[in-house]
Short mmCIF file of C-alpha atoms in Angstrom, two decimals:
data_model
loop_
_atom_site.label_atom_id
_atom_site.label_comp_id
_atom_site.label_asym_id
_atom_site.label_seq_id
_atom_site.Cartn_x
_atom_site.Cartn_y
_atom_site.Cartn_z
CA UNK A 296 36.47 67.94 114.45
CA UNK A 297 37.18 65.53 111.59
CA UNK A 298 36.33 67.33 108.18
CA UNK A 299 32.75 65.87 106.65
CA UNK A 300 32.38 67.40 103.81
CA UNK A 301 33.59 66.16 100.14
CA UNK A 302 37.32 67.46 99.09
CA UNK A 303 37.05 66.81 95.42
CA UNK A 304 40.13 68.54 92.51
CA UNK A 305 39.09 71.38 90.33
CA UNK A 306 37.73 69.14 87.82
CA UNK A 307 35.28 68.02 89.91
CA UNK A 308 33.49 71.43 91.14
CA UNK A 309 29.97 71.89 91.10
CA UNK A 310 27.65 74.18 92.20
CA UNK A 311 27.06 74.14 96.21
CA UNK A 312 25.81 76.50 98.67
CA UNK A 313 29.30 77.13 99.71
CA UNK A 314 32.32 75.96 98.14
CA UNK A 315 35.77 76.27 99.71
CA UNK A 316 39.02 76.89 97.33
CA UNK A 317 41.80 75.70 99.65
CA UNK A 318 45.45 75.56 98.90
CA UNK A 319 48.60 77.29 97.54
CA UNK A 320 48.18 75.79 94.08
CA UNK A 321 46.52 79.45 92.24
CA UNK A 322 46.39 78.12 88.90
CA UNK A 323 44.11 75.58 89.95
CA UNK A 324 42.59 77.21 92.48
CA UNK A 325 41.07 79.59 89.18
CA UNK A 326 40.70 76.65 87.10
CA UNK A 327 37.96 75.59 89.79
CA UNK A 328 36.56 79.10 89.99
CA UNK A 329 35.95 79.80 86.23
CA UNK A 330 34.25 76.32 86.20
CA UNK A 331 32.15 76.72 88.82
CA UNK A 332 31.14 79.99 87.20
CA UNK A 333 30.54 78.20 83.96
CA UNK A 334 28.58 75.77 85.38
CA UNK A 335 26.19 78.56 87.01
CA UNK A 336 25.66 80.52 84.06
CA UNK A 337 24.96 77.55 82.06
CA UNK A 338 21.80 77.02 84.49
CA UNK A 339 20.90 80.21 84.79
CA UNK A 340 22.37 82.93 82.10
CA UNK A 341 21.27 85.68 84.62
CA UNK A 342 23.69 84.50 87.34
CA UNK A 343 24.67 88.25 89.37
CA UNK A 344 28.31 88.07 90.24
CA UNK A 345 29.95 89.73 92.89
CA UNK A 346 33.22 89.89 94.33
CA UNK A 347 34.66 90.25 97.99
CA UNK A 348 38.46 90.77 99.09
CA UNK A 349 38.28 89.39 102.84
CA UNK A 350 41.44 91.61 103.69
CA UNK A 351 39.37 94.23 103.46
CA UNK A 352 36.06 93.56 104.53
CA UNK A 353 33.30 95.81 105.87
CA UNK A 354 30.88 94.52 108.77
CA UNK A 355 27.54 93.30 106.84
CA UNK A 356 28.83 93.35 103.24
CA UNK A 357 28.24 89.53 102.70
CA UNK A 358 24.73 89.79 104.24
CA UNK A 359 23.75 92.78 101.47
CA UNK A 360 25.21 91.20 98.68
CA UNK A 361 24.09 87.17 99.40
CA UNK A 362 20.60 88.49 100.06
CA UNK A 363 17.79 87.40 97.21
CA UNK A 364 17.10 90.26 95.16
CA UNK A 365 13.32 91.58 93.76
CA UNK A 366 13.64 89.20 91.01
CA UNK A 367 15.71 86.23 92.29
CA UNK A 368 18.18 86.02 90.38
CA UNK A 369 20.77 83.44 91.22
CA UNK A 370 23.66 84.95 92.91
CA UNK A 371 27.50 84.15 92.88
CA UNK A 372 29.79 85.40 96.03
CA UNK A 373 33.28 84.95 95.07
CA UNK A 374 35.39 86.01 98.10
CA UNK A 375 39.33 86.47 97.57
CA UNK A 376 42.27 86.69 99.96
CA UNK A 377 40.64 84.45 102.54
CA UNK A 378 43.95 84.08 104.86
CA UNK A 379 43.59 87.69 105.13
CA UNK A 380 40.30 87.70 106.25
CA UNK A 381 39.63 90.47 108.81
CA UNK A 382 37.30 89.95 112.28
CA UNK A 383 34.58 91.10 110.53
CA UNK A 384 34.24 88.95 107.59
CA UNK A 385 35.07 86.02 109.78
CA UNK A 386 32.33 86.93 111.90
CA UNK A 387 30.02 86.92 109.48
CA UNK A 388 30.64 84.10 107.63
CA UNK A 389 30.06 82.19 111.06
CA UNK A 390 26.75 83.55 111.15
CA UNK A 391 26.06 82.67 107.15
CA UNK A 392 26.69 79.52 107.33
CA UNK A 393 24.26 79.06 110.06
CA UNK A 394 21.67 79.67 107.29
CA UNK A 395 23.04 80.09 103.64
CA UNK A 396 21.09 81.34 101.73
CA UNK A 397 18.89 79.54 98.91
CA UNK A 398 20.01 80.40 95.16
CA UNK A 399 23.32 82.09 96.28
CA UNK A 400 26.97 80.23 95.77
CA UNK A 401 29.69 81.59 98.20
CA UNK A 402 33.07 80.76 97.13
CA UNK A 403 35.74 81.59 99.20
CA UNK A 404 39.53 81.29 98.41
CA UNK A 405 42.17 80.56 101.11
CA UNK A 406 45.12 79.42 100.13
CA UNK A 407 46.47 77.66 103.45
CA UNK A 408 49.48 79.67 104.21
CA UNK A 409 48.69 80.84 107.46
CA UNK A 410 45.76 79.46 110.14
CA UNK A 411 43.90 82.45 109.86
CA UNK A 412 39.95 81.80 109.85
CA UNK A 413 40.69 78.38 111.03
CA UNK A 414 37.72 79.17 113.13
CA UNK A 415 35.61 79.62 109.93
CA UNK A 416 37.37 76.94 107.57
CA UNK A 417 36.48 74.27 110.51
CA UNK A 418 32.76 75.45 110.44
CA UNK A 419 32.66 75.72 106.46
CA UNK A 420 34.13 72.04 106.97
CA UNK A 421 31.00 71.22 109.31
CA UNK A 422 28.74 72.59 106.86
CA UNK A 423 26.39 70.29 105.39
CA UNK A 424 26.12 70.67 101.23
CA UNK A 425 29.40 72.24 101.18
CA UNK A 426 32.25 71.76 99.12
CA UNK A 427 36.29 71.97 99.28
CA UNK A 428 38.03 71.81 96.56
CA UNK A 429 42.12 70.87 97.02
CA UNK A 430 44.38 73.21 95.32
CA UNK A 431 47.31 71.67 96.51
CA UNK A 432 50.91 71.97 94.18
CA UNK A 433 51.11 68.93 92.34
CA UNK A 434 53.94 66.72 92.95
CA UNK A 435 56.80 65.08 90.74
CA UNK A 436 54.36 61.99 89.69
CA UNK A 437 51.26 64.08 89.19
CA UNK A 438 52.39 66.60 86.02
CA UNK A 439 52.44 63.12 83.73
CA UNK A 440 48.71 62.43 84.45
CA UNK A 441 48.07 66.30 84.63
CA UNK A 442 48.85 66.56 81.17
CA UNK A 443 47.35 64.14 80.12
CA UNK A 444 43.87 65.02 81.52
CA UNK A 445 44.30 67.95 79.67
CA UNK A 446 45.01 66.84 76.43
CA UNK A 447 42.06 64.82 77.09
CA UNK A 448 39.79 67.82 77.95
CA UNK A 449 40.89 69.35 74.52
CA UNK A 450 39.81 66.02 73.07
CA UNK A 451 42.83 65.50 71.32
CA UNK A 452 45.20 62.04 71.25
CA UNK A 453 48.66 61.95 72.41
CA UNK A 454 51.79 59.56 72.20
CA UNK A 455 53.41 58.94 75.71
CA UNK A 456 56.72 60.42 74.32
CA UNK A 457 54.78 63.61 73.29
CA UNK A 458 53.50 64.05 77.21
CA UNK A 459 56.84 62.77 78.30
CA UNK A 460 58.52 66.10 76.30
CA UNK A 461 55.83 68.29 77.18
CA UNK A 462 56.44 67.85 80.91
CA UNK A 463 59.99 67.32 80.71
CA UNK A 464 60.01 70.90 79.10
CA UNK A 465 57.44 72.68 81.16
CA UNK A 466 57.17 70.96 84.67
CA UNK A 467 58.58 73.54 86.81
CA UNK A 468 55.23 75.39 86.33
CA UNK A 469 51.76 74.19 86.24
CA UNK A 470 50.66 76.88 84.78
CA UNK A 471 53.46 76.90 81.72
CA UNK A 472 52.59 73.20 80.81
CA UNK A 473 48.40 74.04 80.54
CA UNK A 474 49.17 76.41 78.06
CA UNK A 475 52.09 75.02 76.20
CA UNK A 476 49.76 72.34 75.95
CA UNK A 477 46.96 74.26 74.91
CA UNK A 478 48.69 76.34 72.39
CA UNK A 479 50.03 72.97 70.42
CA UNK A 480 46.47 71.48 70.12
CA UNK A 481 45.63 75.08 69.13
CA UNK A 482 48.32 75.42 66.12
CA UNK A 483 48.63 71.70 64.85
CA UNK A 484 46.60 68.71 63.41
CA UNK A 485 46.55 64.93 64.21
CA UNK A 486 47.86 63.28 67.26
CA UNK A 487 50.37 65.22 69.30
CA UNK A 488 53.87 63.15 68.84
CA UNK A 489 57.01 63.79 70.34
CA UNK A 490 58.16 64.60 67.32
CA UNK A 491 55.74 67.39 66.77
CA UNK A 492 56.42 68.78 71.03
CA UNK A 493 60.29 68.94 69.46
CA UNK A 494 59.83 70.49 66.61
CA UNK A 495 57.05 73.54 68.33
CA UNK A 496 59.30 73.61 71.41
CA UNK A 497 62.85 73.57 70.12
CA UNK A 498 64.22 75.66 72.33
CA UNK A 499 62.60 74.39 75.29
CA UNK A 500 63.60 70.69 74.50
CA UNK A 501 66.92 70.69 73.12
CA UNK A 502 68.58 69.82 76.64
CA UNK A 503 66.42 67.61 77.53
CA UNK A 504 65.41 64.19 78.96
CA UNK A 505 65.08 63.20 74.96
CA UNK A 506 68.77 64.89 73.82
CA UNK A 507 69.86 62.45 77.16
CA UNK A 508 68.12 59.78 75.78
CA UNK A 509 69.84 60.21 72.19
CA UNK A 510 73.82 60.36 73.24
CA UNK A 511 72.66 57.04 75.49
CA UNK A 512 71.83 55.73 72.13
CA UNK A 513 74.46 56.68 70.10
CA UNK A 514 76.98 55.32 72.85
CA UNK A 515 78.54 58.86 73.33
CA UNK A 516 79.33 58.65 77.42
CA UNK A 517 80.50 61.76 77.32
CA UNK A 518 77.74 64.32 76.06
CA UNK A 519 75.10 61.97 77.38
CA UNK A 520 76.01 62.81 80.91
CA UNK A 521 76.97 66.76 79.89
CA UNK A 522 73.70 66.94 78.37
CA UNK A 523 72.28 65.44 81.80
CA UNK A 524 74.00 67.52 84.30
CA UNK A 525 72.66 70.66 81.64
CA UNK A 526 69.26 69.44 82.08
CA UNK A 527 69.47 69.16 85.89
CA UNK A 528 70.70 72.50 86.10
CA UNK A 529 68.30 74.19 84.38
CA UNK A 530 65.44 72.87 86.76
CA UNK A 531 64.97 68.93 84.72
CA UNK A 532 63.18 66.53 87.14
CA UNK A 533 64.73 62.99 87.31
CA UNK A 534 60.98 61.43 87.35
CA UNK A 535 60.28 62.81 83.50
CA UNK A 536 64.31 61.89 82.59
CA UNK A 537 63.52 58.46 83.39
CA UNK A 538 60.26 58.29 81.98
CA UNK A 539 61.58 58.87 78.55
CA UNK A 540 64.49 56.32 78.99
CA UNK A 541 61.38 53.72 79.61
CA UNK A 542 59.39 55.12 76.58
CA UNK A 543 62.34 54.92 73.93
CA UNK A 544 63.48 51.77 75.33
CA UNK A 545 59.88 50.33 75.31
CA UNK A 546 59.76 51.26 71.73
CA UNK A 547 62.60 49.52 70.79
CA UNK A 548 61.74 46.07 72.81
CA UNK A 549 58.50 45.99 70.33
CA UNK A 550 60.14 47.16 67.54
CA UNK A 551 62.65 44.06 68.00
CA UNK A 552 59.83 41.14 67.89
CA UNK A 553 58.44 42.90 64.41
CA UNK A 554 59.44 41.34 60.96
CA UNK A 555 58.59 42.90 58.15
CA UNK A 556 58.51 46.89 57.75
CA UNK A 557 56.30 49.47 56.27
CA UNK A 558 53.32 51.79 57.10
CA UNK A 559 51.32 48.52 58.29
CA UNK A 560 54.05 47.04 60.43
CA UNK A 561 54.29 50.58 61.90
CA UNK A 562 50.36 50.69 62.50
CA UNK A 563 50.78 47.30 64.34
CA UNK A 564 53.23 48.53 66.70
CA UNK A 565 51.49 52.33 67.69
CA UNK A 566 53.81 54.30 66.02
CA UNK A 567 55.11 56.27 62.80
CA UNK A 568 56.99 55.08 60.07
CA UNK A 569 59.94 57.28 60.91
CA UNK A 570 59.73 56.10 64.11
CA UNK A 571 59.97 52.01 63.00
CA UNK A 572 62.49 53.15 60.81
CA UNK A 573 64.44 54.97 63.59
CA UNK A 574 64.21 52.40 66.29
CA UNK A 575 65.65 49.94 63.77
CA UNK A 576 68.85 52.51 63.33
CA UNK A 577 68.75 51.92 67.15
CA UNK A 578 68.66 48.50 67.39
CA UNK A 579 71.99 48.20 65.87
CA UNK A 580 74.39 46.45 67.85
CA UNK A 581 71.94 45.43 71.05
CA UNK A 582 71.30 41.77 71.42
CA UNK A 583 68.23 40.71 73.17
CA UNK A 584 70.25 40.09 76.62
CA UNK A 585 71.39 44.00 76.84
CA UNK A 586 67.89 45.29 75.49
CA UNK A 587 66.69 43.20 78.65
CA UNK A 588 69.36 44.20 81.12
CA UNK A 589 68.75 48.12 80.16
CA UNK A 590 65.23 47.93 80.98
CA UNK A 591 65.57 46.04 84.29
CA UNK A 592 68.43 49.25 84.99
CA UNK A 593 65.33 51.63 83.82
CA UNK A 594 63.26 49.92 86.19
CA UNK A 595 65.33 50.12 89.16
CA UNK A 596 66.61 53.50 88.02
CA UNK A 597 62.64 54.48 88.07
CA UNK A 598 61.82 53.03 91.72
CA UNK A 599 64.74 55.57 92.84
CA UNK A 600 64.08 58.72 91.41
CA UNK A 601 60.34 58.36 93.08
CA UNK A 602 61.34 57.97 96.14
CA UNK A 603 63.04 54.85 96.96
CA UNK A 604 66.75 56.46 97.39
CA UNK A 605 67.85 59.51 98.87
CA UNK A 606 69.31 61.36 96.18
CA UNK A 607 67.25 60.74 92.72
CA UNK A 608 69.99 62.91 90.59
CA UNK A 609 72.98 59.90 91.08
CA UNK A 610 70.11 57.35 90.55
CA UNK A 611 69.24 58.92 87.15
CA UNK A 612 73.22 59.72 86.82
CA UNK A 613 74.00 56.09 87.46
CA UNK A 614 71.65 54.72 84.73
CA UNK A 615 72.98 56.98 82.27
CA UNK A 616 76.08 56.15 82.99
CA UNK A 617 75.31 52.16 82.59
CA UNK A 618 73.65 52.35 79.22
CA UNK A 619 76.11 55.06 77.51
CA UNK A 620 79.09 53.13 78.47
CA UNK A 621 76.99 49.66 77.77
CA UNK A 622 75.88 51.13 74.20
CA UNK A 623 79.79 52.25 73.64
CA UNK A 624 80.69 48.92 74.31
CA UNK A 625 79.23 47.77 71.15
#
């Protein structure tokens, strides 16, 4: 049967009768968990919490604990290891759901790697009032807008070249980038630049899609496509690579149509006075034809590396390749 209840992301959990935590993702899948416990104890300060491994689950357990208590408390069932679960808990979760009970949450985590308790997944599914939340691992395009909702959850601003490095740095795990994020809010002031993400994260950056983007610059063929094949092998995605091409080349398309300099000009234009002054260094050399013709190759290059051709490493390869050798020209 087709599934009819809501399947909302983490961010969007909220206290239900019973809420299902499905998917292989586990730093999300806890992000959801601690929220929905926030959210209960927020409504109720004497929220009873209890936990339940379903791997090794004893017949009745869920009945003792889910039942009200003398003073009716609100209760919280948070049930791990649900592709584990045994016959037991199963067969007792059928029979809960048939009548949940009123001022208890049941959370149950399965994390989709098996079908076991497909049985009880299609009848939490069927459940009316009950939640799923998808814990799914997020793909190549997602990390961008991942980190960016959580700067915004921190409440602080952030260039796109700032998220660009953050995720070019961190995006092989989820996990990493939340708290690499986290930890520069935490220890700096003022809007996060790119600047500021090199400068904390040295080490993490300095092969990056931003060294690529400088040896483009500077017209130096040959480091800019070492630097690339460095960044590749140590786990770089081609999606973030090209994003920063499109950033710094952005930059320097608005920083051609300004006359005039100084902290104003800079104001005008989004950015940093070292950063007018830079892109002006940049500009050297590029007539308004090239500056056009790169970022119609960064366009194309950024249709492959999502999807559009088979192998997004020569796409990314190929436009690094064009722009070095066009900037050398010079």
């Amino acid at each position: 049967m087709a599934q009819s209840i809501p399947k909302i992301g983490w961010e969007q959990v909220s206290p239900a009768p019973v809420v299902l935590v499905f998917g292989k993702e586990s730093f999300l899948a806890d992000r959801a968990m601690q929220r929905l416990k926030s959210l209960l104890v927020m409504e109720d300060p004497e929220l009873e919490v209890s936990d339940l491994d379903a791997g090794q689950y004893s017949d009745g357990a869920l009945e003792l604990i889910a039942s009200p208590s003398l003073f009716d408390e609100p209760r919280l069932v948070r049930v791990a290891n649900g592709v584990k679960a045994t016959d037991a808990f199963i067969t007792d979760v059928l029979r809960y759901l048939e009548q949940p009970v009123d001022g208890t949450t049941l959370v149950i985590r399965h994390d989709g790697s098996t079908v076991r308790g497909k049985k009880m997944l299609d009848a939490i599914r069927r459940t009316s009032g009950a939640l799923e939340v998808a814990c799914l691992p997020l793909g190549k395009g997602d990390m961008v807008p991942f980190a960016r909702n959580e700067l915004r959850m921190l409440e602080r601003e952030a260039t796109p070249g700032a998220i660009a490095a953050l995720v070019d740095a961190f995006h092989t795990d989820i996990a990493e980038l939340a708290n690499a994020i986290r930890q520069v809010v935490l220890d700096t002031e003022g809007p996060v630049t790119e600047q500021v993400v090199r400068t904390y994260y040295a080490g993490r950056v300095e092969t990056t899609a931003f060294a690529v983007v400088d040896a483009v610059i500077a017209g130096d063929v040959a480091r800019a496509l070492v630097t690339l094949r460095q960044a590749i092998a140590t786990g770089a995605d081609p999606v973030p690579i090209v994003a920063a091409f499109a950033m710094r080349y952005r930059q320097l398309a608005k920083v051609s149509g300004a006359t005039g300099g100084g902290p104003q000009v800079a104001r005008q234009l989004g950015m940093q006075d070292w950063q007018l002054n830079n892109a002006r260094k940049d500009l050297r050399g590029f007539t308004d034809a090239k500056l056009c013709d790169a970022i119609e190759a960064i366009a194309h290059a950024d249709h492959a590396v999502k999807g559009f051709e088979r192998d997004p490493q020569h796409a990314v390869e190929r436009l690094v390749r064009q722009l070095a050798e066009s900037r050398a020209a010079v």
